[in-house]
Short mmCIF file of C-alpha atoms in Angstrom, two decimals:
data_model
loop_
_atom_site.label_atom_id
_atom_site.label_comp_id
_atom_site.label_asym_id
_atom_site.label_seq_id
_atom_site.Cartn_x
_atom_site.Cartn_y
_atom_site.Cartn_z
CA MET A 1 138.11 -3.82 76.30
CA ALA A 2 141.66 -3.28 75.06
CA PRO A 3 144.14 -6.15 75.44
CA ARG A 4 146.86 -5.65 78.03
CA ASP A 5 149.71 -7.36 76.15
CA THR A 6 150.69 -8.32 72.63
CA ASP A 7 150.11 -12.01 73.37
CA SER A 8 146.38 -11.43 73.74
CA LEU A 9 146.22 -8.70 71.07
CA LEU A 10 147.01 -10.82 68.03
CA PRO A 11 144.18 -13.36 68.55
CA GLN A 12 141.71 -10.49 68.82
CA LEU A 13 143.04 -8.89 65.65
CA LEU A 14 142.60 -12.18 63.80
CA SER A 15 139.19 -12.95 65.29
CA PHE A 16 137.23 -11.16 62.54
CA PRO A 17 136.31 -11.97 59.91
CA PRO A 18 136.37 -15.72 60.53
CA HIS A 19 138.91 -17.36 58.25
CA PRO A 20 138.41 -19.57 56.40
CA PRO A 21 134.88 -18.25 55.84
CA PRO A 22 132.10 -20.34 57.42
CA PRO A 23 129.88 -22.44 55.10
CA VAL A 24 126.98 -20.12 55.91
CA PRO A 25 127.97 -16.43 55.68
CA LEU A 26 127.22 -14.17 58.61
CA VAL A 27 123.92 -12.33 58.37
CA ASP A 28 124.21 -8.56 58.17
CA ALA A 29 123.26 -7.97 61.81
CA ALA A 30 125.89 -10.41 63.09
CA TYR A 31 128.56 -9.03 60.72
CA ASP A 32 127.79 -5.49 61.85
CA LYS A 33 128.00 -6.44 65.53
CA GLU A 34 131.28 -8.33 65.18
CA ILE A 35 133.09 -5.69 63.15
CA LYS A 36 132.00 -2.89 65.48
CA SER A 37 133.32 -4.92 68.40
CA LEU A 38 136.68 -5.26 66.66
CA ARG A 39 136.70 -1.54 65.91
CA ARG A 40 136.16 -0.75 69.62
CA VAL A 41 139.12 -2.96 70.52
CA LEU A 42 141.33 -1.18 67.99
CA ASN A 43 140.22 2.27 69.14
CA ASP A 44 141.01 1.36 72.75
CA THR A 45 144.41 -0.17 71.97
CA PRO A 46 147.36 2.23 72.50
CA ALA A 47 149.42 3.00 69.42
CA ASN A 48 152.59 1.64 71.05
CA ALA A 49 150.88 -1.72 71.47
CA LEU A 50 150.04 -1.80 67.76
CA THR A 51 153.64 -1.02 66.81
CA ALA A 52 155.21 -3.33 69.42
CA GLY A 53 155.18 -6.28 67.05
CA ALA A 54 153.90 -9.83 67.20
CA PRO A 55 154.62 -12.26 70.03
CA TYR A 56 158.04 -13.88 69.74
CA GLY A 57 159.19 -11.20 67.33
CA GLY A 58 158.05 -10.08 63.92
CA ASP A 59 155.88 -7.27 62.61
CA LEU A 60 152.12 -7.41 62.75
CA LEU A 61 152.06 -6.00 59.22
CA GLU A 62 153.78 -9.16 58.01
CA ILE A 63 151.19 -11.38 59.70
CA LEU A 64 147.99 -9.51 58.86
CA ASP A 65 146.47 -9.74 55.38
CA PRO A 66 144.99 -6.39 54.23
CA SER A 67 142.37 -8.14 52.09
CA ILE A 68 141.13 -10.17 55.10
CA ASN A 69 142.22 -8.27 58.21
CA THR A 70 141.46 -4.84 56.77
CA LEU A 71 140.71 -3.01 60.03
CA PRO A 72 143.69 -4.24 62.10
CA PHE A 73 146.09 -3.81 59.19
CA LEU A 74 144.93 -0.21 58.70
CA TYR A 75 145.21 0.67 62.40
CA VAL A 76 148.67 -0.89 62.72
CA LEU A 77 149.86 0.85 59.55
CA LEU A 78 148.60 4.25 60.73
CA ALA A 79 150.25 3.72 64.11
CA HIS A 80 153.57 3.04 62.37
CA LEU A 81 153.17 6.07 60.09
CA SER A 82 152.41 8.33 63.06
CA ALA A 83 155.33 7.05 65.09
CA GLY A 84 157.79 6.65 62.22
CA LYS A 85 160.74 8.92 61.64
CA ARG A 86 160.99 10.98 58.49
CA LYS A 87 163.02 8.41 56.55
CA ALA A 88 160.53 5.70 57.45
CA THR A 89 157.64 7.62 55.89
CA THR A 90 159.06 8.55 52.49
CA ILE A 91 158.52 7.21 48.99
CA GLY A 92 160.26 3.86 48.64
CA SER A 93 160.25 3.08 52.34
CA PRO A 94 158.70 -0.20 53.60
CA LEU A 95 155.74 1.71 55.05
CA TRP A 96 155.15 3.40 51.68
CA PHE A 97 154.85 0.03 49.98
CA LYS A 98 152.62 -1.31 52.76
CA ALA A 99 150.31 1.66 52.24
CA LEU A 100 150.16 1.02 48.47
CA ILE A 101 149.43 -2.66 49.04
CA PHE A 102 146.60 -1.77 51.42
CA LEU A 103 144.96 0.72 49.02
CA ASP A 104 145.04 -1.95 46.34
CA ARG A 105 143.71 -4.86 48.42
CA PHE A 106 141.50 -3.68 51.30
CA ASP A 107 138.09 -5.24 51.80
CA PRO A 108 135.57 -2.72 50.39
CA VAL A 109 132.87 -3.74 52.90
CA GLN A 110 135.03 -3.64 56.02
CA ILE A 111 136.44 -0.24 55.05
CA ARG A 112 132.92 1.26 55.34
CA TYR A 113 133.30 1.08 59.13
CA VAL A 114 136.58 3.04 59.35
CA GLY A 115 136.01 6.03 57.08
CA THR A 116 138.11 8.45 59.13
CA GLU A 117 141.10 6.09 59.22
CA PHE A 118 140.74 5.37 55.49
CA ARG A 119 140.90 9.09 54.70
CA ARG A 120 143.89 9.51 57.01
CA LEU A 121 145.82 6.92 55.04
CA VAL A 122 144.89 8.50 51.70
CA VAL A 123 146.17 11.87 52.95
CA CYS A 124 149.36 10.21 54.26
CA VAL A 125 150.06 8.68 50.85
CA LYS A 126 149.39 12.01 49.15
CA ASP A 127 151.63 13.89 51.61
CA MET A 128 154.47 11.38 51.21
CA ALA A 129 154.32 11.74 47.43
CA LEU A 130 154.31 15.55 47.62
CA ALA A 131 157.14 15.56 50.15
CA GLY A 132 159.17 13.42 47.77
CA LYS A 133 158.27 15.82 44.92
CA LYS A 134 156.69 12.94 43.03
CA PRO A 135 152.93 13.56 43.17
CA ILE A 136 152.46 11.14 40.27
CA ALA A 137 153.45 8.28 42.58
CA ALA A 138 150.22 8.67 44.57
CA VAL A 139 147.83 9.09 41.65
CA ARG A 140 147.26 5.46 40.67
CA PRO A 141 147.00 4.10 44.27
CA ILE A 142 144.45 6.73 45.33
CA GLY A 143 142.44 6.34 42.12
CA ALA A 144 142.39 2.57 42.62
CA ALA A 145 141.23 3.03 46.23
CA ILE A 146 138.29 5.23 45.14
CA LEU A 147 137.14 2.58 42.66
CA ARG A 148 137.68 -0.26 45.13
CA LEU A 149 135.47 1.47 47.69
CA ASP A 150 132.86 2.46 45.09
CA PRO A 151 133.29 0.94 41.59
CA SER A 152 130.73 3.40 40.22
CA ALA A 153 132.53 6.40 41.79
CA SER A 154 129.11 8.06 41.48
CA CYS A 155 128.87 9.43 45.02
CA PHE A 156 131.04 12.52 45.41
CA THR A 157 133.52 12.47 48.30
CA SER A 158 136.35 14.67 49.48
CA THR A 159 138.74 12.02 48.11
CA HIS A 160 137.44 12.73 44.59
CA LEU A 161 138.58 16.34 44.94
CA LEU A 162 141.93 15.36 46.46
CA PHE A 163 142.49 12.99 43.54
CA VAL A 164 141.88 15.47 40.70
CA ARG A 165 144.01 18.11 42.44
CA LEU A 166 146.81 15.56 42.64
CA CYS A 167 146.44 14.71 38.95
CA LEU A 168 146.68 18.39 38.04
CA GLU A 169 149.73 18.87 40.22
CA ALA A 170 151.38 15.79 38.73
CA ARG A 171 150.24 16.80 35.23
CA THR A 172 149.15 13.23 34.61
CA PHE A 173 145.85 13.95 32.94
CA ARG A 174 145.03 10.59 31.38
CA ALA A 175 145.38 8.86 34.75
CA ALA A 176 142.42 10.92 36.00
CA LYS A 177 140.02 9.51 33.41
CA PRO A 178 139.02 6.30 35.25
CA ILE A 179 137.44 8.55 37.91
CA LEU A 180 136.42 11.57 35.84
CA ASP A 181 134.74 9.45 33.17
CA LYS A 182 132.26 8.23 35.77
CA ASP A 183 129.39 10.66 36.31
CA ILE A 184 128.56 12.05 39.75
CA TYR A 185 124.94 11.32 40.64
CA GLU A 186 124.83 11.70 44.42
CA PHE A 187 126.42 13.33 47.45
CA PRO A 188 126.88 11.89 50.95
CA LEU A 189 123.55 11.89 52.75
CA SER A 190 122.66 12.07 56.40
CA ALA A 191 122.32 8.56 57.80
CA LYS A 192 119.02 9.71 59.33
CA THR A 193 117.47 9.82 55.87
CA LEU A 194 118.10 6.12 55.26
CA PRO A 195 115.45 3.51 56.10
CA SER A 196 115.78 2.09 59.60
CA GLY A 197 117.57 -1.22 59.88
CA VAL A 198 119.86 -0.61 56.89
CA LEU A 199 123.46 -1.39 57.87
CA ALA A 200 126.73 -0.32 56.31
CA CYS A 201 127.52 -3.93 55.37
CA SER A 202 124.16 -4.44 53.67
CA GLN A 203 123.69 -4.63 49.92
CA HIS A 204 122.88 -1.11 48.66
CA ASP A 205 121.33 0.04 45.41
CA THR A 206 123.83 2.89 45.18
CA SER A 207 126.99 3.85 47.01
CA ALA A 208 125.12 6.72 48.72
CA GLY A 209 123.61 4.02 50.91
CA PHE A 210 126.90 3.54 52.77
CA ILE A 211 128.77 6.79 52.02
CA THR A 212 126.99 8.92 54.62
CA ASP A 213 127.87 11.50 57.24
CA ARG A 214 128.02 8.70 59.81
CA SER A 215 130.48 6.56 57.81
CA GLU A 216 132.92 9.51 57.49
CA LEU A 217 134.20 8.06 54.23
CA SER A 218 134.12 11.67 53.09
CA ASP A 219 135.11 14.83 54.89
CA THR A 220 132.44 17.51 55.18
CA ILE A 221 131.47 18.69 51.69
CA SER A 222 131.31 22.46 51.22
CA TYR A 223 129.51 24.32 48.44
CA ARG A 224 132.85 24.96 46.72
CA ASP A 225 134.08 21.36 46.70
CA PRO A 226 131.98 19.89 43.87
CA LEU A 227 132.41 23.11 41.85
CA CYS A 228 136.19 22.80 42.18
CA TYR A 229 136.01 19.12 41.25
CA PHE A 230 134.07 19.82 38.06
CA LEU A 231 136.30 22.80 37.16
CA TYR A 232 139.50 20.80 37.71
CA GLY A 233 138.00 17.89 35.80
CA ALA A 234 137.10 20.15 32.89
CA THR A 235 140.66 21.52 32.89
CA ILE A 236 141.99 17.97 32.59
CA TYR A 237 139.61 17.15 29.74
CA MET A 238 140.66 20.32 27.93
CA ALA A 239 144.30 19.30 28.29
CA LEU A 240 143.30 15.99 26.65
CA LYS A 241 141.30 17.89 23.98
CA GLU A 242 138.08 16.14 24.99
CA TRP A 243 136.03 19.27 24.53
CA GLN A 244 132.49 17.86 24.82
CA ARG A 245 133.18 16.25 28.17
CA ALA A 246 134.89 19.44 29.37
CA ILE A 247 131.83 21.49 28.37
CA LEU A 248 129.55 19.12 30.29
CA LEU A 249 131.53 19.59 33.52
CA LEU A 250 131.80 23.35 33.04
CA GLU A 251 128.03 23.59 32.60
CA ALA A 252 127.64 21.66 35.87
CA VAL A 253 129.56 24.50 37.53
CA LEU A 254 127.64 27.27 35.77
CA THR A 255 124.22 25.82 36.59
CA ALA A 256 125.00 25.24 40.27
CA PRO A 257 122.75 27.24 42.63
CA SER A 258 124.29 30.44 43.98
CA LYS A 259 123.29 33.03 46.54
CA GLY A 260 122.60 36.09 44.47
CA GLN A 261 126.04 36.39 42.89
CA SER A 262 128.27 33.91 41.11
CA SER A 263 131.46 32.66 42.71
CA GLN A 264 134.93 33.16 41.27
CA ILE A 265 134.88 29.46 40.39
CA GLN A 266 131.86 30.03 38.15
CA VAL A 267 133.53 33.03 36.51
CA GLU A 268 136.56 30.89 35.66
CA ALA A 269 134.26 28.13 34.44
CA TYR A 270 132.54 30.61 32.10
CA LYS A 271 135.85 31.65 30.57
CA LYS A 272 136.80 28.04 29.92
CA TRP A 273 133.28 27.29 28.65
CA VAL A 274 133.66 29.95 25.95
CA LEU A 275 137.07 28.57 24.93
CA ALA A 276 135.92 24.94 24.94
CA ASN A 277 132.95 25.74 22.70
CA LEU A 278 135.17 27.60 20.26
CA LEU A 279 137.56 24.67 20.16
CA ALA A 280 134.81 22.06 19.86
CA TYR A 281 132.30 23.77 17.56
CA GLY A 282 133.96 26.89 16.22
CA GLU A 283 131.41 29.17 17.84
CA VAL A 284 129.99 30.20 21.20
CA PRO A 285 126.33 29.37 21.97
CA GLY A 286 124.04 32.36 22.04
CA SER A 287 123.12 31.74 25.66
CA LEU A 288 124.17 29.77 28.73
CA PRO A 289 122.32 26.55 29.64
CA ARG A 290 118.65 27.25 30.43
CA THR A 291 119.00 26.09 34.03
CA THR A 292 121.64 28.74 34.78
CA ASP A 293 120.47 31.23 37.39
CA SER A 294 119.79 34.58 35.69
CA ARG A 295 121.86 36.50 38.23
CA THR A 296 124.77 34.09 37.80
CA ALA A 297 124.57 34.41 34.01
CA LYS A 298 124.60 38.21 34.20
CA HIS A 299 127.53 38.31 36.61
CA VAL A 300 129.81 35.84 34.82
CA ARG A 301 129.18 37.54 31.50
CA SER A 302 130.00 40.96 32.90
CA LEU A 303 133.32 39.63 34.21
CA GLY A 304 134.02 37.58 31.10
CA LYS A 305 133.41 40.19 28.40
CA ALA A 306 136.90 39.67 27.01
CA TYR A 307 136.05 36.04 26.40
CA GLU A 308 132.81 36.93 24.65
CA ALA A 309 134.92 39.17 22.43
CA LEU A 310 137.17 36.18 21.82
CA GLY A 311 134.29 34.60 19.92
CA LYS A 312 134.85 37.30 17.31
CA ILE A 313 138.46 36.29 16.86
CA PHE A 314 137.41 34.10 13.97
CA LYS A 315 136.45 37.26 12.08
CA GLU A 316 138.35 40.20 13.51
CA GLY A 317 141.73 39.18 14.89
CA ILE A 318 143.63 38.39 18.06
CA LEU A 319 142.40 39.19 21.53
CA LYS A 320 145.08 40.34 23.95
CA GLU A 321 145.11 38.62 27.33
CA HIS A 322 146.49 40.14 30.52
CA ASP A 323 147.15 38.37 33.82
CA ASP A 324 145.21 35.27 32.80
CA TYR A 325 145.87 31.54 33.00
CA ASN A 326 144.04 30.67 29.78
CA LEU A 327 146.58 31.97 27.25
CA SER A 328 147.49 28.49 26.03
CA LEU A 329 143.82 27.82 25.31
CA VAL A 330 143.54 31.12 23.46
CA LEU A 331 146.45 30.07 21.24
CA GLN A 332 144.65 26.78 20.56
CA VAL A 333 141.58 28.79 19.57
CA LEU A 334 143.67 30.55 16.91
CA ASP A 335 144.68 27.19 15.48
CA ALA A 336 141.09 25.96 15.74
CA TYR A 337 140.01 28.92 13.61
CA ARG A 338 142.13 27.61 10.76
CA GLN A 339 140.82 24.07 11.21
CA PHE A 340 137.19 25.16 11.14
CA THR A 341 137.83 27.38 8.11
CA ILE A 342 139.08 24.35 6.18
CA ALA A 343 136.35 22.06 7.51
CA LYS A 344 133.60 24.51 6.52
CA LEU A 345 134.73 24.35 2.90
CA GLU A 346 133.21 20.87 2.75
CA SER A 347 129.69 22.34 2.98
CA THR A 348 130.27 24.35 -0.20
CA TYR A 349 132.74 22.42 -2.32
CA VAL A 350 133.26 18.82 -3.40
CA ALA A 351 136.86 19.55 -4.35
CA LEU A 352 139.12 22.58 -4.22
CA PRO A 353 142.66 23.30 -5.47
CA LEU A 354 145.20 23.27 -2.68
CA SER A 355 146.31 26.76 -3.70
CA GLU A 356 142.77 28.04 -3.08
CA VAL A 357 142.61 26.32 0.32
CA SER A 358 145.92 27.94 1.19
CA ARG A 359 144.62 31.36 0.13
CA ARG A 360 141.53 31.00 2.31
CA SER A 361 143.09 29.56 5.45
CA SER A 362 146.87 29.86 5.67
CA PRO A 363 148.67 32.72 7.44
CA ASN A 364 151.02 32.63 4.43
CA PRO A 365 148.87 31.94 1.33
CA ASN A 366 151.96 31.22 -0.80
CA ASP A 367 153.33 28.50 1.49
CA HIS A 368 151.64 25.55 -0.25
CA PRO A 369 153.87 22.82 1.29
CA GLU A 370 152.92 23.98 4.80
CA THR A 371 149.23 23.95 3.85
CA ALA A 372 149.54 20.44 2.41
CA GLN A 373 151.23 19.23 5.59
CA TYR A 374 148.61 20.93 7.76
CA ILE A 375 145.71 19.33 5.85
CA ALA A 376 147.42 15.93 5.93
CA THR A 377 147.66 16.21 9.71
CA MET A 378 143.94 17.00 9.94
CA ILE A 379 143.09 14.00 7.75
CA ASN A 380 145.32 11.62 9.71
CA SER A 381 143.83 12.76 13.02
CA GLY A 382 140.27 12.20 11.75
CA GLN A 383 139.32 15.89 11.83
CA LEU A 384 138.72 16.01 8.08
CA ASN A 385 137.09 13.38 5.89
CA ALA A 386 138.98 14.09 2.68
CA THR A 387 141.89 13.10 0.49
CA ILE A 388 144.61 15.01 -1.35
CA GLU A 389 144.92 14.16 -5.04
CA GLN A 390 148.52 14.55 -6.15
CA ASN A 391 148.42 14.42 -9.95
CA HIS A 392 151.70 16.27 -10.54
CA GLN A 393 154.79 17.37 -8.65
CA ASP A 394 153.52 20.95 -8.74
CA LEU A 395 151.70 21.54 -5.41
CA GLN A 396 149.50 24.19 -6.99
CA SER A 397 147.88 21.46 -9.11
CA TRP A 398 147.06 19.30 -6.07
CA VAL A 399 143.38 19.03 -5.17
CA LEU A 400 141.66 18.61 -1.80
CA ARG A 401 138.69 16.31 -2.41
CA PHE A 402 136.06 16.00 0.33
CA THR A 403 134.40 12.65 0.98
CA ALA A 404 130.66 13.10 1.34
CA SER A 405 129.88 9.62 2.66
CA SER A 406 130.78 8.64 6.23
CA SER A 407 131.22 5.04 5.08
CA ILE A 408 134.39 5.84 3.15
CA GLY A 409 137.41 8.02 3.76
CA PRO A 410 139.54 8.61 6.89
CA GLN A 411 136.49 8.98 9.16
CA SER A 412 134.80 5.79 7.98
CA ARG A 413 133.98 3.03 10.47
CA THR A 414 133.31 -0.65 9.93
CA GLU A 415 129.98 -2.19 10.83
CA GLN A 416 131.62 -3.84 13.83
CA GLU A 417 132.96 -0.49 15.07
CA GLN A 418 129.52 1.08 14.65
CA TYR A 419 127.96 -1.83 16.52
CA GLU A 420 130.43 -1.49 19.41
CA GLU A 421 129.73 2.25 19.62
CA LEU A 422 126.00 1.56 19.69
CA LYS A 423 126.51 -0.95 22.52
CA ARG A 424 128.46 1.62 24.54
CA GLN A 425 125.79 4.26 24.04
CA THR A 426 123.05 1.80 25.00
CA ALA A 427 124.89 0.78 28.17
CA ARG A 428 125.43 4.42 29.12
CA THR A 429 121.77 5.25 28.52
CA ALA A 430 120.70 2.31 30.68
CA GLN A 431 123.04 3.47 33.47
CA VAL A 432 121.67 7.00 33.39
CA ALA A 433 118.09 5.69 33.35
CA GLU A 434 118.79 3.57 36.41
CA HIS A 435 120.11 6.56 38.35
CA VAL A 436 117.10 8.63 37.24
CA ARG A 437 114.74 5.94 38.55
CA GLU A 438 116.62 5.87 41.86
CA THR A 439 116.44 9.66 42.12
CA ASP A 440 112.71 9.58 41.38
CA ARG A 441 112.24 6.98 44.11
CA LYS A 442 114.11 9.10 46.67
CA LEU A 443 112.17 12.19 45.61
CA SER A 444 108.88 10.38 46.14
CA LEU A 445 109.93 9.68 49.74
CA ASN A 446 111.08 13.23 50.40
CA LYS A 447 109.12 15.12 53.08
CA GLU A 448 109.03 18.39 51.13
CA TYR A 449 107.78 16.66 47.98
CA ILE A 450 104.99 14.85 49.84
CA ASN A 451 104.07 18.11 51.52
CA TRP A 452 103.88 19.78 48.10
CA LEU A 453 101.65 17.00 46.73
CA ARG A 454 99.25 17.53 49.63
CA GLN A 455 99.18 21.28 49.03
CA LYS A 456 98.69 20.71 45.29
CA ALA A 457 95.71 18.45 45.98
CA ASP A 458 94.24 21.07 48.32
CA MET A 459 94.83 23.77 45.70
CA ALA A 460 93.07 21.69 43.02
CA ALA A 461 90.12 21.20 45.37
CA SER A 462 89.98 24.96 46.00
CA VAL A 463 90.04 25.73 42.27
CA ASN A 464 87.26 23.24 41.69
CA ALA A 465 85.28 25.04 44.36
CA GLY A 466 85.79 28.33 42.52
CA GLU A 467 88.56 29.71 44.73
CA GLU A 468 91.80 31.19 43.48
CA SER A 469 95.18 30.02 44.73
CA SER A 470 98.72 30.93 43.79
CA ILE A 471 100.74 28.63 45.99
CA MET A 472 104.06 27.57 44.45
CA PRO A 473 106.15 24.58 45.54
CA ASN A 474 109.04 26.72 46.78
CA GLN A 475 106.66 28.73 48.99
CA ILE A 476 105.45 25.72 50.94
CA SER A 477 106.87 25.22 54.40
CA ILE A 478 107.95 21.83 55.65
CA GLU A 479 106.05 20.44 58.60
CA ASP A 480 108.02 19.56 61.70
CA GLU A 481 106.47 16.15 62.18
CA ASP A 482 107.81 13.09 60.37
CA ILE A 483 105.41 12.50 57.50
CA MET A 484 106.95 9.15 56.66
CA GLY A 485 106.42 8.10 60.23
CA GLU A 486 102.76 8.99 59.99
CA ALA A 487 102.39 6.89 56.88
#
């Protein structure tokens, strides 16, 4: 029941969680009951009561601690933002700073119970930043909020998409990496699929255990949303020249299931996939990933013929682009052609006069100083494991000497650096393996999979009896009854 006056409101707002914490923490069932009771009080309290202030003066936002009183602080803040005048809800205003403080300090368990309100605040912060023409101001707070809610950031939400769009608009690409570098393994599930008795406050193996349709920590996810997220993410990685990671995200778009015909998002992903491969490897793979739907592959290739022709730019010349947003990448491909031409010399020569390198790679074969500067830039950036021997002042007598061993030269790494890299790869492999095991476990509990196993056993029995069967897993219907319930 909602309090009738501010004198009785404040004690209720401070009633949960108990502070200081009791010696014995609340069990999950008690925690769930208490926080839902507080949420009902807040939902029933009029907004003007939340903005009226504390008894005997003062602002509730100055009394409440967002890290302890997460729910009441959020409700009071949203009430102020909804009622505030334009100047009160702009970048630099007191409410702006209160919102940033909340996104940095909220309790990640309590916030699971107010998903809708959490998303409202994220949108408010984004809108205030855009209204102030400073989208970059909202990037770090929203990114921090995603990681505070889910440190793995492995369950895709609508906030993920909002975040990468904001990074693109602000052109702050490196700030997107803390989120983009974390792989997406899951999507919000229906709460009905979770085991009975599992509460939002419980300890979960993965974030998909509490990011569900019931929690509303994510808006409804459409088919386009994850495709846009991966495409935007790939665009950011390409801006950072992290080609391999960009290719991985683009292939996630290309291999996504489609209904007969690819989407425009997949067509754009194919164009960028061609460019990223040229920039990363100097060539385009002969085929798309094997898991790409054949109809999708045919459609994107028919609409991206100009980009397939771009693969021939390394031999034939410049491809003209019309009405396209990838011109800057095409220009980078032209520069990459020169880089790969120089790098490929290593497979044939141990050393080569600079004049010969210039003849083979430079737009102006007689401009030896420019070639020397270009090669020096490649060596300093780690793109080329070589040295320039300067025996005389005459540049034509200089020699580019390739370093065959990876233990010496500009690309060499110490044993400690190699060890650290090995540790990172091992940790990443272990993380992927853990998610694979979790996916296998969920698959083994899936109704359709169990149904298929039953049909497979029946089919094997029929074959043993001399009968023919051609049942495939995707032809098997799902029974209406709850198989897990029967078990």
